[in-house]
Coordinates of C-alpha atoms and ligand atoms in Angstrom, one line a residue:
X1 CA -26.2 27.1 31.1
X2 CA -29.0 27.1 33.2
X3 CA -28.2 26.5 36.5
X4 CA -30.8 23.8 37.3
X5 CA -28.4 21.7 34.4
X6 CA -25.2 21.6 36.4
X7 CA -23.8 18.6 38.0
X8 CA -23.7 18.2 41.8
X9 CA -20.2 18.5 42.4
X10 CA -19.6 20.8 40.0
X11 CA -22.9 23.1 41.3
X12 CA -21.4 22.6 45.1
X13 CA -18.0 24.1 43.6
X14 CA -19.5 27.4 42.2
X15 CA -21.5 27.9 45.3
X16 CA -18.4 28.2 47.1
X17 CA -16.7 30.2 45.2
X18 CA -20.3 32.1 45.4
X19 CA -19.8 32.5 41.3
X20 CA -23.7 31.6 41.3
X21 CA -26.3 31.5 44.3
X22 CA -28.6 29.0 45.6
X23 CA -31.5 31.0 45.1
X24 CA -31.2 31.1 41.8
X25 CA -30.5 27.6 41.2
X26 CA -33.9 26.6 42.8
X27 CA -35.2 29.2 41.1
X28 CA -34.0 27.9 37.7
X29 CA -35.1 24.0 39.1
X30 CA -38.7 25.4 39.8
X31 CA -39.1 26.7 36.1
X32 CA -37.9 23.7 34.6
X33 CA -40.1 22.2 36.7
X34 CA -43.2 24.6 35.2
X35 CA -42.8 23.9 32.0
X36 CA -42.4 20.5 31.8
X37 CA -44.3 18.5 35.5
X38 CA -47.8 19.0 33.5
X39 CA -46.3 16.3 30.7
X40 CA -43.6 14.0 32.9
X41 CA -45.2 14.3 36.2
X42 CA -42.1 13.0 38.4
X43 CA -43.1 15.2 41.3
X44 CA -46.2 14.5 43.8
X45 CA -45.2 17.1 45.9
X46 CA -43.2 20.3 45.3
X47 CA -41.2 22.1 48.0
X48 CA -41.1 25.4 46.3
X49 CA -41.6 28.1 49.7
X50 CA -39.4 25.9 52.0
X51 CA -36.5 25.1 49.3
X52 CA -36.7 28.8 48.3
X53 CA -36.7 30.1 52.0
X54 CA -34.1 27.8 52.8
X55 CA -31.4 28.5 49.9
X56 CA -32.4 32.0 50.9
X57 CA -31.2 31.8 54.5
X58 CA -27.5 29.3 53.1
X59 CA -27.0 32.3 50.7
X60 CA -27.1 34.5 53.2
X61 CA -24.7 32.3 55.4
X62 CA -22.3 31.9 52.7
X63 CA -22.5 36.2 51.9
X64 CA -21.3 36.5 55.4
X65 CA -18.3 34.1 55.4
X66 CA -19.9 30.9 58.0
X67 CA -18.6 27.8 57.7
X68 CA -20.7 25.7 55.5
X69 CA -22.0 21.9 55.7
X70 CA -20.8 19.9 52.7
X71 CA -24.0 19.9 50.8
X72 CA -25.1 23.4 51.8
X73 CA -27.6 24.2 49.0
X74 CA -27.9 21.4 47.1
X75 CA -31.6 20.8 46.0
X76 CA -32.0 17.2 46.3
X77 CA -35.6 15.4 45.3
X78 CA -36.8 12.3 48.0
X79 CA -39.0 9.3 46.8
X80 CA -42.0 9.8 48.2
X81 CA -41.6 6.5 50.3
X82 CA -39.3 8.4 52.7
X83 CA -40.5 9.9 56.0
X84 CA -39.9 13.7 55.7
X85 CA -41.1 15.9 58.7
X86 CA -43.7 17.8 58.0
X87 CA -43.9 16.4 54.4
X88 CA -46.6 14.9 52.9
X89 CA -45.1 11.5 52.4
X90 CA -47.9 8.9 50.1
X91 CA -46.1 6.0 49.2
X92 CA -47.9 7.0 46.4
X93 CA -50.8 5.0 48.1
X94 CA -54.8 6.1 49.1
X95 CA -53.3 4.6 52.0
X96 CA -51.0 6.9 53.2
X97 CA -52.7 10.4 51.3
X98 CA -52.8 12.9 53.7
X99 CA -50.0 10.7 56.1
X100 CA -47.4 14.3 57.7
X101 CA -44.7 12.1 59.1
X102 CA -43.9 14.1 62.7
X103 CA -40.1 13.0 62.0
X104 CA -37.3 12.8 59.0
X105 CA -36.0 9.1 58.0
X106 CA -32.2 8.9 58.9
X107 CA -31.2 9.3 55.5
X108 CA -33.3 12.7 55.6
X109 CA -31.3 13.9 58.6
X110 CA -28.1 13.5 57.3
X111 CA -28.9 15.4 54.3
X112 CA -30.5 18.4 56.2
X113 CA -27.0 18.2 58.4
X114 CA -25.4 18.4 55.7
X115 CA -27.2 20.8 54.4
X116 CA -29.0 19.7 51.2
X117 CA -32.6 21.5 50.2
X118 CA -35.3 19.2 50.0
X119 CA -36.9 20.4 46.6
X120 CA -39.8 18.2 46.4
X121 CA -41.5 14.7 46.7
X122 CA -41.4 12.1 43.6
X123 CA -43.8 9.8 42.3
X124 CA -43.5 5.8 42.7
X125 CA -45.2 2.5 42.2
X126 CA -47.4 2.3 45.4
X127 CA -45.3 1.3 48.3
X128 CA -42.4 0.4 45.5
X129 CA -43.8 -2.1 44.1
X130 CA -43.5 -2.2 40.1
X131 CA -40.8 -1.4 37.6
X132 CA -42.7 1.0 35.6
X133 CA -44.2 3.9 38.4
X134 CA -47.8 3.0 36.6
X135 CA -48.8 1.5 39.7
X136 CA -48.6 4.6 41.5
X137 CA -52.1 5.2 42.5
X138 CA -52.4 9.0 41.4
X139 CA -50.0 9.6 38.2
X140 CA -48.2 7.8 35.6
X141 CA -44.5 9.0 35.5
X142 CA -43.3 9.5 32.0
X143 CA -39.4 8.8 30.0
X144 CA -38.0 12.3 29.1
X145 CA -36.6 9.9 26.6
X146 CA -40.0 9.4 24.9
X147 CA -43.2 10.1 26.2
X148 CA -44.7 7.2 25.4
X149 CA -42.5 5.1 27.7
X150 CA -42.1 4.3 31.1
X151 CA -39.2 5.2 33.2
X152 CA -38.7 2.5 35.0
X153 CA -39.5 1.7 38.4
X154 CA -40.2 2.3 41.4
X155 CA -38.0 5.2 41.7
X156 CA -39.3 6.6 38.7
X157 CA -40.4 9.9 39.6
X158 CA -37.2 9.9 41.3
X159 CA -35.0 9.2 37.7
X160 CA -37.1 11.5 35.7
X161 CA -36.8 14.2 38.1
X162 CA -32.9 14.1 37.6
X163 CA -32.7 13.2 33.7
X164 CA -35.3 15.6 33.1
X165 CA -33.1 18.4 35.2
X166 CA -35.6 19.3 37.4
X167 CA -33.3 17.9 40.0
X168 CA -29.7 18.1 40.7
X169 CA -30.0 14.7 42.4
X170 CA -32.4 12.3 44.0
X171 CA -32.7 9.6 46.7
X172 CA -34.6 6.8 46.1
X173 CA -35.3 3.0 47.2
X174 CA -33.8 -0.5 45.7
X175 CA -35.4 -3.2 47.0
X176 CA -35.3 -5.5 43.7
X177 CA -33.9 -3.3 41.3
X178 CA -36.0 -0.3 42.2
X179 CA -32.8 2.4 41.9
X180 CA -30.8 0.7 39.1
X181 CA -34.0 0.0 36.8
X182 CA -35.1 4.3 36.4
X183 CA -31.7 5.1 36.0
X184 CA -31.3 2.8 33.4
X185 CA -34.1 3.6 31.4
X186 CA -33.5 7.5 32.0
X187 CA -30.0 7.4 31.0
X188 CA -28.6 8.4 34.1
X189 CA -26.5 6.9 37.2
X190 CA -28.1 4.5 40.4
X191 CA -26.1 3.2 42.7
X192 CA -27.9 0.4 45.4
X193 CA -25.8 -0.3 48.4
X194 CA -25.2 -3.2 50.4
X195 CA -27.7 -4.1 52.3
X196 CA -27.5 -2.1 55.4
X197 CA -25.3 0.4 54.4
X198 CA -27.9 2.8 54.8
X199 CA -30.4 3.2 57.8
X200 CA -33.6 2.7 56.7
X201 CA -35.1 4.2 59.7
X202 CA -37.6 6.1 58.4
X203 CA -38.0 4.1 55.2
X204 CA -41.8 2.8 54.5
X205 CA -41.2 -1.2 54.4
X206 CA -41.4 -2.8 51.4
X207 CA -39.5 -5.8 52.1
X208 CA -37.2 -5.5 54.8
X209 CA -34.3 -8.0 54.1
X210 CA -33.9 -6.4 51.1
X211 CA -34.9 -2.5 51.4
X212 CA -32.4 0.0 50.6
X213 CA -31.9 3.9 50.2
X214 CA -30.0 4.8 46.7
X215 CA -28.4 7.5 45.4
X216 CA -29.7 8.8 41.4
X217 CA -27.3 11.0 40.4
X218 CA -26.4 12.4 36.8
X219 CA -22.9 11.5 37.0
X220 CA -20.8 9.2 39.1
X221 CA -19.0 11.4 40.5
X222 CA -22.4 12.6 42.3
X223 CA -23.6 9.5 43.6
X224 CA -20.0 9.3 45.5
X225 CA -20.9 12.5 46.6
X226 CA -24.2 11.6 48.7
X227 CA -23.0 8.0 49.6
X228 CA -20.1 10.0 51.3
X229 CA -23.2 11.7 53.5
X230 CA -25.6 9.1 53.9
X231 CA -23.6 6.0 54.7
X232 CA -23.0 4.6 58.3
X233 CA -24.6 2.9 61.3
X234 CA -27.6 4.1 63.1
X235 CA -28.7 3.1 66.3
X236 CA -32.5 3.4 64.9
X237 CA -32.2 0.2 62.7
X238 CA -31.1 -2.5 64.1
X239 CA -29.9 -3.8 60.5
X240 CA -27.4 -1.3 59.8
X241 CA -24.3 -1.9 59.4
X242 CA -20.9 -0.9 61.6
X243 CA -18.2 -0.8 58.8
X244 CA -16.8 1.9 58.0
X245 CA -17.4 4.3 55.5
X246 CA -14.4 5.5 53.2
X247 CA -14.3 8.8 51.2
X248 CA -16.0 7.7 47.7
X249 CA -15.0 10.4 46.0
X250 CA -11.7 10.3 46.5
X251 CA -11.2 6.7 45.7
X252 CA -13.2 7.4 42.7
X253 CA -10.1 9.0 40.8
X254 CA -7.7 5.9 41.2
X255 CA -7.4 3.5 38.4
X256 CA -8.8 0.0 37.4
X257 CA -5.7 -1.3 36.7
X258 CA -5.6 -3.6 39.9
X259 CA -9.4 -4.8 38.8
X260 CA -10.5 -8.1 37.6
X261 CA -13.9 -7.8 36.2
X262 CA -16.4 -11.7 35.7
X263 CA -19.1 -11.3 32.8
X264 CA -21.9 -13.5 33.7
X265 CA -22.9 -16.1 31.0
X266 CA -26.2 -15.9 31.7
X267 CA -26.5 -12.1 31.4
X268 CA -26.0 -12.1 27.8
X269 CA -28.5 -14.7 27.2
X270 CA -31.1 -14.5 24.3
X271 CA -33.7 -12.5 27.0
X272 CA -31.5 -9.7 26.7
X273 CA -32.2 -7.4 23.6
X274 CA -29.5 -7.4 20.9
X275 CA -29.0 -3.3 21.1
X276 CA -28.6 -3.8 24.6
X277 CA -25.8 -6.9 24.0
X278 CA -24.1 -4.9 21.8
X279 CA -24.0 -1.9 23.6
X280 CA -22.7 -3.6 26.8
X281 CA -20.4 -5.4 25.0
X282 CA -19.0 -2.2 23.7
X283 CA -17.9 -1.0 27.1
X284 CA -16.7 -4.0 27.9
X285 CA -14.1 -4.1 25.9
X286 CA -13.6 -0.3 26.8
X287 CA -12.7 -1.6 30.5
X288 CA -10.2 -3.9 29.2
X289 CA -8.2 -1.2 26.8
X290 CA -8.9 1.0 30.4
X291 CA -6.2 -1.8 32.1
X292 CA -9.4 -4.3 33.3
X293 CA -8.8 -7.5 33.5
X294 CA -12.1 -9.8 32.6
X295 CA -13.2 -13.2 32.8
X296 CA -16.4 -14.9 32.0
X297 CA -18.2 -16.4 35.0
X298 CA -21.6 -18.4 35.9
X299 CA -24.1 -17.5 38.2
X300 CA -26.4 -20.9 37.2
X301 CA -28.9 -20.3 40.5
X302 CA -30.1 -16.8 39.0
X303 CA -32.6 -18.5 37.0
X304 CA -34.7 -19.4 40.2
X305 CA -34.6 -15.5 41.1
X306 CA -38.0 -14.4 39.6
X307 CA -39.9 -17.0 42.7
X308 CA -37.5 -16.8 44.9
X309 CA -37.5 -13.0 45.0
X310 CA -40.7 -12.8 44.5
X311 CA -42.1 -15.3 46.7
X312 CA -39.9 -13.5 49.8
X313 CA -41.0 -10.2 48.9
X314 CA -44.4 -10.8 49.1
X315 CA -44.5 -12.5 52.4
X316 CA -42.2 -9.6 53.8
X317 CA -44.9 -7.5 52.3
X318 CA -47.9 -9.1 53.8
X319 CA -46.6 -9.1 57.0
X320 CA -45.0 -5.7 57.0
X321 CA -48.2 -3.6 55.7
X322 CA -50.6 -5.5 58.0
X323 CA -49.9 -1.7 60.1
X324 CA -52.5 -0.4 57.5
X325 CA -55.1 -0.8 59.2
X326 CA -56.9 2.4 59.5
X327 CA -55.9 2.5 63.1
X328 CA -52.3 4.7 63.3
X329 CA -51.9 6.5 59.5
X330 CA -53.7 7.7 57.2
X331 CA -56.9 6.4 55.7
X332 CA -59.6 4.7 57.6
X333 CA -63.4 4.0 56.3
X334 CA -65.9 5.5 58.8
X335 CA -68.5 3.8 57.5
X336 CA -68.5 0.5 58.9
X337 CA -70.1 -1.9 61.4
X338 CA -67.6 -3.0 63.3
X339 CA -63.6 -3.1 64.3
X340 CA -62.6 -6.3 61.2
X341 CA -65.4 -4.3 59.0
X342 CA -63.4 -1.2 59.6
X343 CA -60.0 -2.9 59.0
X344 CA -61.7 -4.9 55.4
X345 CA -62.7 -1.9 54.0
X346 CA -59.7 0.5 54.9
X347 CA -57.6 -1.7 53.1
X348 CA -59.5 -3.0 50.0
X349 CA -60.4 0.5 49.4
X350 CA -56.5 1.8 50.2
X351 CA -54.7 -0.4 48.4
X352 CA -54.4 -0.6 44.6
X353 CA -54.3 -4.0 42.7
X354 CA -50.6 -4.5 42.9
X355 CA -50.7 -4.1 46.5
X356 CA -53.7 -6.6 47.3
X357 CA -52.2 -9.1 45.2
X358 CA -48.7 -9.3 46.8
X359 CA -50.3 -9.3 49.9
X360 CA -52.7 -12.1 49.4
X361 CA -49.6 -13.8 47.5
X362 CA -47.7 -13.5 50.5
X363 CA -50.1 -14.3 53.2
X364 CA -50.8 -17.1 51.4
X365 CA -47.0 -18.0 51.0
X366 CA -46.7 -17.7 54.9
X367 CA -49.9 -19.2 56.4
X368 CA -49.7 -22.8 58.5
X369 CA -49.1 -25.6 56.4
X370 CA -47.2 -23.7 53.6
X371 CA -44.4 -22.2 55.1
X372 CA -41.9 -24.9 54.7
X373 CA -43.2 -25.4 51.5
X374 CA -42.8 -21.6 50.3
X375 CA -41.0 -19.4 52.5
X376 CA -38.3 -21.3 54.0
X377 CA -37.8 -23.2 50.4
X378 CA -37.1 -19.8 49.0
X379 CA -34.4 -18.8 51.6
X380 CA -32.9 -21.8 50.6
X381 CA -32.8 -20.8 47.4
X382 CA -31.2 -17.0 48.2
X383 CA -28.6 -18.9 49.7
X384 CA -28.1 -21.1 46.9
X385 CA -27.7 -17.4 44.8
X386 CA -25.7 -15.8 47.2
X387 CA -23.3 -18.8 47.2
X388 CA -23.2 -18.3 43.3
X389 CA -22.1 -14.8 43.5
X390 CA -19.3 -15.4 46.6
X391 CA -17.9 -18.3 44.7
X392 CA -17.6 -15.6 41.5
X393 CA -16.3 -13.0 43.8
X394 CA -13.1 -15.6 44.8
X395 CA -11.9 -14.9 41.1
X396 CA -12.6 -11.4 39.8
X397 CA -13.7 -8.3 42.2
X398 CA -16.6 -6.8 40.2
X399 CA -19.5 -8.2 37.0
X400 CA -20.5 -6.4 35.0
X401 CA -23.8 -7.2 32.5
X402 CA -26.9 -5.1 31.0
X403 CA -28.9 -3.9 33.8
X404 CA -32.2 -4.5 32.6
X405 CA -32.6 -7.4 29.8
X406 CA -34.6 -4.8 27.3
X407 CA -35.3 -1.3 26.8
X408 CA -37.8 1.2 28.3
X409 CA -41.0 0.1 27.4
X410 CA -44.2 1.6 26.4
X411 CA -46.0 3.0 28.6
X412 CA -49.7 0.8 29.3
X413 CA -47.9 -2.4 28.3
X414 CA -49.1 -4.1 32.0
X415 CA -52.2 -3.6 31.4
X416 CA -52.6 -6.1 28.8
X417 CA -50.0 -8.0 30.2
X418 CA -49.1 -8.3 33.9
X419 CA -46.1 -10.4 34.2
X420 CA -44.9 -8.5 31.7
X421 CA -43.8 -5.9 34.5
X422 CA -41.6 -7.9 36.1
X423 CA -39.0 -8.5 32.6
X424 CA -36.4 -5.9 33.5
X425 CA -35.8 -6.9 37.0
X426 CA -33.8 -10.6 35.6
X427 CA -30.7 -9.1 36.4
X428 CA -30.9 -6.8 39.5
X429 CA -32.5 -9.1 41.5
X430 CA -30.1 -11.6 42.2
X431 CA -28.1 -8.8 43.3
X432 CA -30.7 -7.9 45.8
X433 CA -31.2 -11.2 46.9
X434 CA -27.5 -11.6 47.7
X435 CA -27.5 -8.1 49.1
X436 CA -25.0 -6.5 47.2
X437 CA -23.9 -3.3 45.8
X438 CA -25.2 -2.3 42.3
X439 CA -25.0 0.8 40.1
X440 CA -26.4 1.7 36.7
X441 CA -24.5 3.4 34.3
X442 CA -25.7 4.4 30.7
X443 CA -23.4 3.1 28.3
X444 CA -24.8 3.8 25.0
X445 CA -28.7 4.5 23.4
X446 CA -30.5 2.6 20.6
X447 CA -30.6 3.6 17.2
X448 CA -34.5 3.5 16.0
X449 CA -36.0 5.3 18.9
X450 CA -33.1 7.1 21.0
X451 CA -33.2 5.5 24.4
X452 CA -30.9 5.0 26.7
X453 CA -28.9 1.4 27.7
X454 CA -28.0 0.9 31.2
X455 CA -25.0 -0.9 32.4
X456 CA -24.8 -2.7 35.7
X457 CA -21.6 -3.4 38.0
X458 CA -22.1 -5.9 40.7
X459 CA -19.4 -5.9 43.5
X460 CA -18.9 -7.8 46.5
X461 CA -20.3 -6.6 49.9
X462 CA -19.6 -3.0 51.2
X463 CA -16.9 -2.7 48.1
X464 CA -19.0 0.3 47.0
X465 CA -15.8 1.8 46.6
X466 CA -14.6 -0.4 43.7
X467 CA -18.1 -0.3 42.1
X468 CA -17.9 3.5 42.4
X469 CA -14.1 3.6 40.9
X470 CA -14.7 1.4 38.3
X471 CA -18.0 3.0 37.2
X472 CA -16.1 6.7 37.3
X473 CA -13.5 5.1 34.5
X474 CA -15.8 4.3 32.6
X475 CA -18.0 7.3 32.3
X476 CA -15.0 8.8 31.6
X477 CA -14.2 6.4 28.2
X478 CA -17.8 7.2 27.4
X479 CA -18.2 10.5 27.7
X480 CA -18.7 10.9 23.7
X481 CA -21.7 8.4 23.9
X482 CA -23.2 10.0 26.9
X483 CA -23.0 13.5 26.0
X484 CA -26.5 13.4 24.7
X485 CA -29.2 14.9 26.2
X486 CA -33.5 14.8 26.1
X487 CA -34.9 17.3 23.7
X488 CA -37.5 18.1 25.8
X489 CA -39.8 19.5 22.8
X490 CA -42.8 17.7 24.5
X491 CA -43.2 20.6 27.1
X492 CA -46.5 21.6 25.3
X493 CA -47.8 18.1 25.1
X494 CA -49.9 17.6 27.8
X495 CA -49.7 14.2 29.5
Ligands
LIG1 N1 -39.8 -4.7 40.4 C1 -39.5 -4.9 41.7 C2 -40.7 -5.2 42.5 O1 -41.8 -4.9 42.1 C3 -38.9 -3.6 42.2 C4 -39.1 -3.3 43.6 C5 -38.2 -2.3 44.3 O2 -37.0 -2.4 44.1 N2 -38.8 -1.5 45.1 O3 -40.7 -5.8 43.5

């Protein structure tokens, strides 16, 4: 098996046992990266001297019997929305081209610490905003599924990059489903954490009441594996959280037997696609021959999250990338006649569409006169869905429902449609609003065209441990269904 093909844990296992090297695991990532970036393009930057000099220099630690850092070697790819030190680092924006952060987001830290290889940068929706990475203002991600469909966004260069193998693992960003959406549509595994579970020190703003770091990972077992690294408080963001942090992957092994799962009603609506319903349904009932106990539940205030969500992200938006102004980072029109001219045409011509219209949305949403009416009216409502989701969580520990409401779509479909974009987010966002743990898990594919169907478990604040045991169960029951892979045969295609 090629090397670039292996799981993380199981990858970290044969490094230390030195039955395979680093070297040539980049190595074997880089190739697969050659013959296929030119059709998927998941990657807006690729690391190849520094990974290669770096697994050079842990090989040689390991040949001469030093202690080694948990992730020594382990090529990981970042979202491109992550401050990396001396890294290129876009936000897949004209905004930001040419932006060399001088210093590596928390998250970043803790993985060089720990000794993970930073393989390369991956392509997003600009500033992570989309569900499909076609707003990215350079390249248009593709599905390894099938070439005509999007991955799923924002982190979907991030998704790709893993299904596709030309990544062991990634980290990427959930701010409204931005983690759990990719992985679903790329048949893989996302796991969002509580809000402020991660530092996001270092993380370009979206929307910062709901930002998060995520871990993509091609099983469960390596999603434990990073949150296990990246988790804790940081004295850098004032947000994050002092709880602690338990060993994931140890609690991943227990049982479910003690778990009582709640399947939202309004989950299995008629939005969702019947393939999907099915499919979910299916390992459903797996979790209660597993020992799970399950109940149905409500949730009747997720209906409002489309403009609630929204309507806060956009004002958080607004405000938050008013530092654009061709002043600190990256671009800035020369050609102007004077300071507001300079900041007017900096940003019209930095931004793309999305962008501009979430910022005028939010302005607008924000601005004397309308606060009350729009802002503070849709905290109300997050409270109002939070409240849903803690009166839920006072019967069962954990929901579980389809993660997006249909399939990975074709790619282009925005462009004759623009709310159409913002269909598979009905059931992550809540989630986000409420600030909860998430984590897709694939669960079965569709029959016509074979594409993958995403699973979501919900669980209640910092319980990513449950969400994380209960996940590693199940891949287990569904090993059979997930043991497919992409064929890959479009690596002559050209995108
Ligand atoms: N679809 C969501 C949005 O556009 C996803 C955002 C995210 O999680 N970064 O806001």
């Amino acid at each position: 098996m090629p090397l670039n093909e292996l799981k993380a844990v199981d990858y970290l296992k044969l490094i230390r046992k030195r039955e395979i090297s680093v070297e040539q695991t980049v190595k074997d990532i880089l190739k697969q990266i050659d013959r296929l970036e030119q059709t998927l393009k998941a990657y807006l930057y690729i690391n190849r001297e520094g990974a290669l000099q770096e697994a050079k220099a842990i090989d040689k630690k390991i040949s001469s019997g030093e202690d080694i850092p948990p992730l020594a070697g382990l090529p990981i790819a970042i979202k491109d929305n992550i401050c990396t030190k001396g890294i290129e680092t876009t936000c897949a924006s004209k905004m930001l081209k040419g932006f060399i952060p001088p210093y590596d987001a928390t998250v970043i830290k803790k993985i060089k610490e720990a000794g993970g290889i930073i393989i390369g940068k991956n392509n997003l929706d600009e500033f992570a905003m989309g569900s499909s990475t076609e707003n990215s203002a350079f390249q248009t991600t593709l599905n390894p599924w099938d070439i005509t469909r999007v991955p799923g966004g924002s982190s979907g260069g991030s998704a790709a990059a893993v299904a596709a193998h030309e990544a062991l693992i990634a980290i990427g960003t959930d701010t409204g489903g931005s983690v759990r959406i990719p992985a679903s549509f790329c048949g893989i595994v996302g796991l969002k954490p509580t809000y402020g579970r991660v530092s996001r020190y270092g993380v370009i703003p979206y929307a910062s009441s709901m930002d998060n770091v995520g871990v993509l990972g091609k099983v469960v077992e390596d999603t434990a594996l990073l949150m296990n690294i990246i988790c804790g408080y940081d004295d850098y963001d004032s947000t994050s959280a002092d709880t602690p942090v338990p060993d994931f992957l140890l609690s991943c092994r227990e049982g479910i037997n003690d778990l009582k799962f709640g399947v939202p009603r309004e989950f299995f609506g008629p939005q969702v696609d019947i393939e999907i319903k099915e499919k979910v349904k299916e390992a459903i009932n797996k979790i209660e021959q597993m020992g799970g106990k399950l109940e149905e539940i409500s949730l009747p205030y997720s209906e409002y999250s489309f403009p609630t969500y929204y309507l806060i992200v956009s004002a958080e938006a607004g405000s938050g990338l008013a530092r654009f102004d061709g002043v600190q980072y990256g671009l800035r029109i020369e050609d102007n006649d004077n300071l507001e001219d300079m900041y007017k045409k900096t940003r019209s011509k930095g931004f793309g569409a999305e962008v501009l219209y979430r910022i005028i949305m939010g302005t607008y949403a924000l601005s004397t006169g309308n606060y009350d009416d729009y802002y503070l009216r849709a905290q109300k409502v997050r409270t109002l869905i939070r409240k849903d989701f803690e009166n839920a969580f006072r019967k069962v520990d954990l929901l579980v429902c389809p993660t997006s409401p249909e399939l990975p779509f074709k790619k282009g479909r925005q462009q004759k449609d623009l709310l159409a974009q913002f269909l598979p987010d009905a059931h992550i966002i809540p989630v986000s609003l409420a600030g909860l743990p998430g984590l897709s898990l694939n669960c079965g594919f569709s029959k016509k065209v074979q594409l993958p169907i995403g699973l979501q478990i919900i669980g209640r604040p910092f319980e990513e441990e449950k969400v994380l045991r209960a996940a590693y169960n199940l891949e287990i029951e569904l090993k059979e269904v997930n043991s497919v892979q992409p064929n890959f045969t479009f690596n002559s295609v050209s995108g």
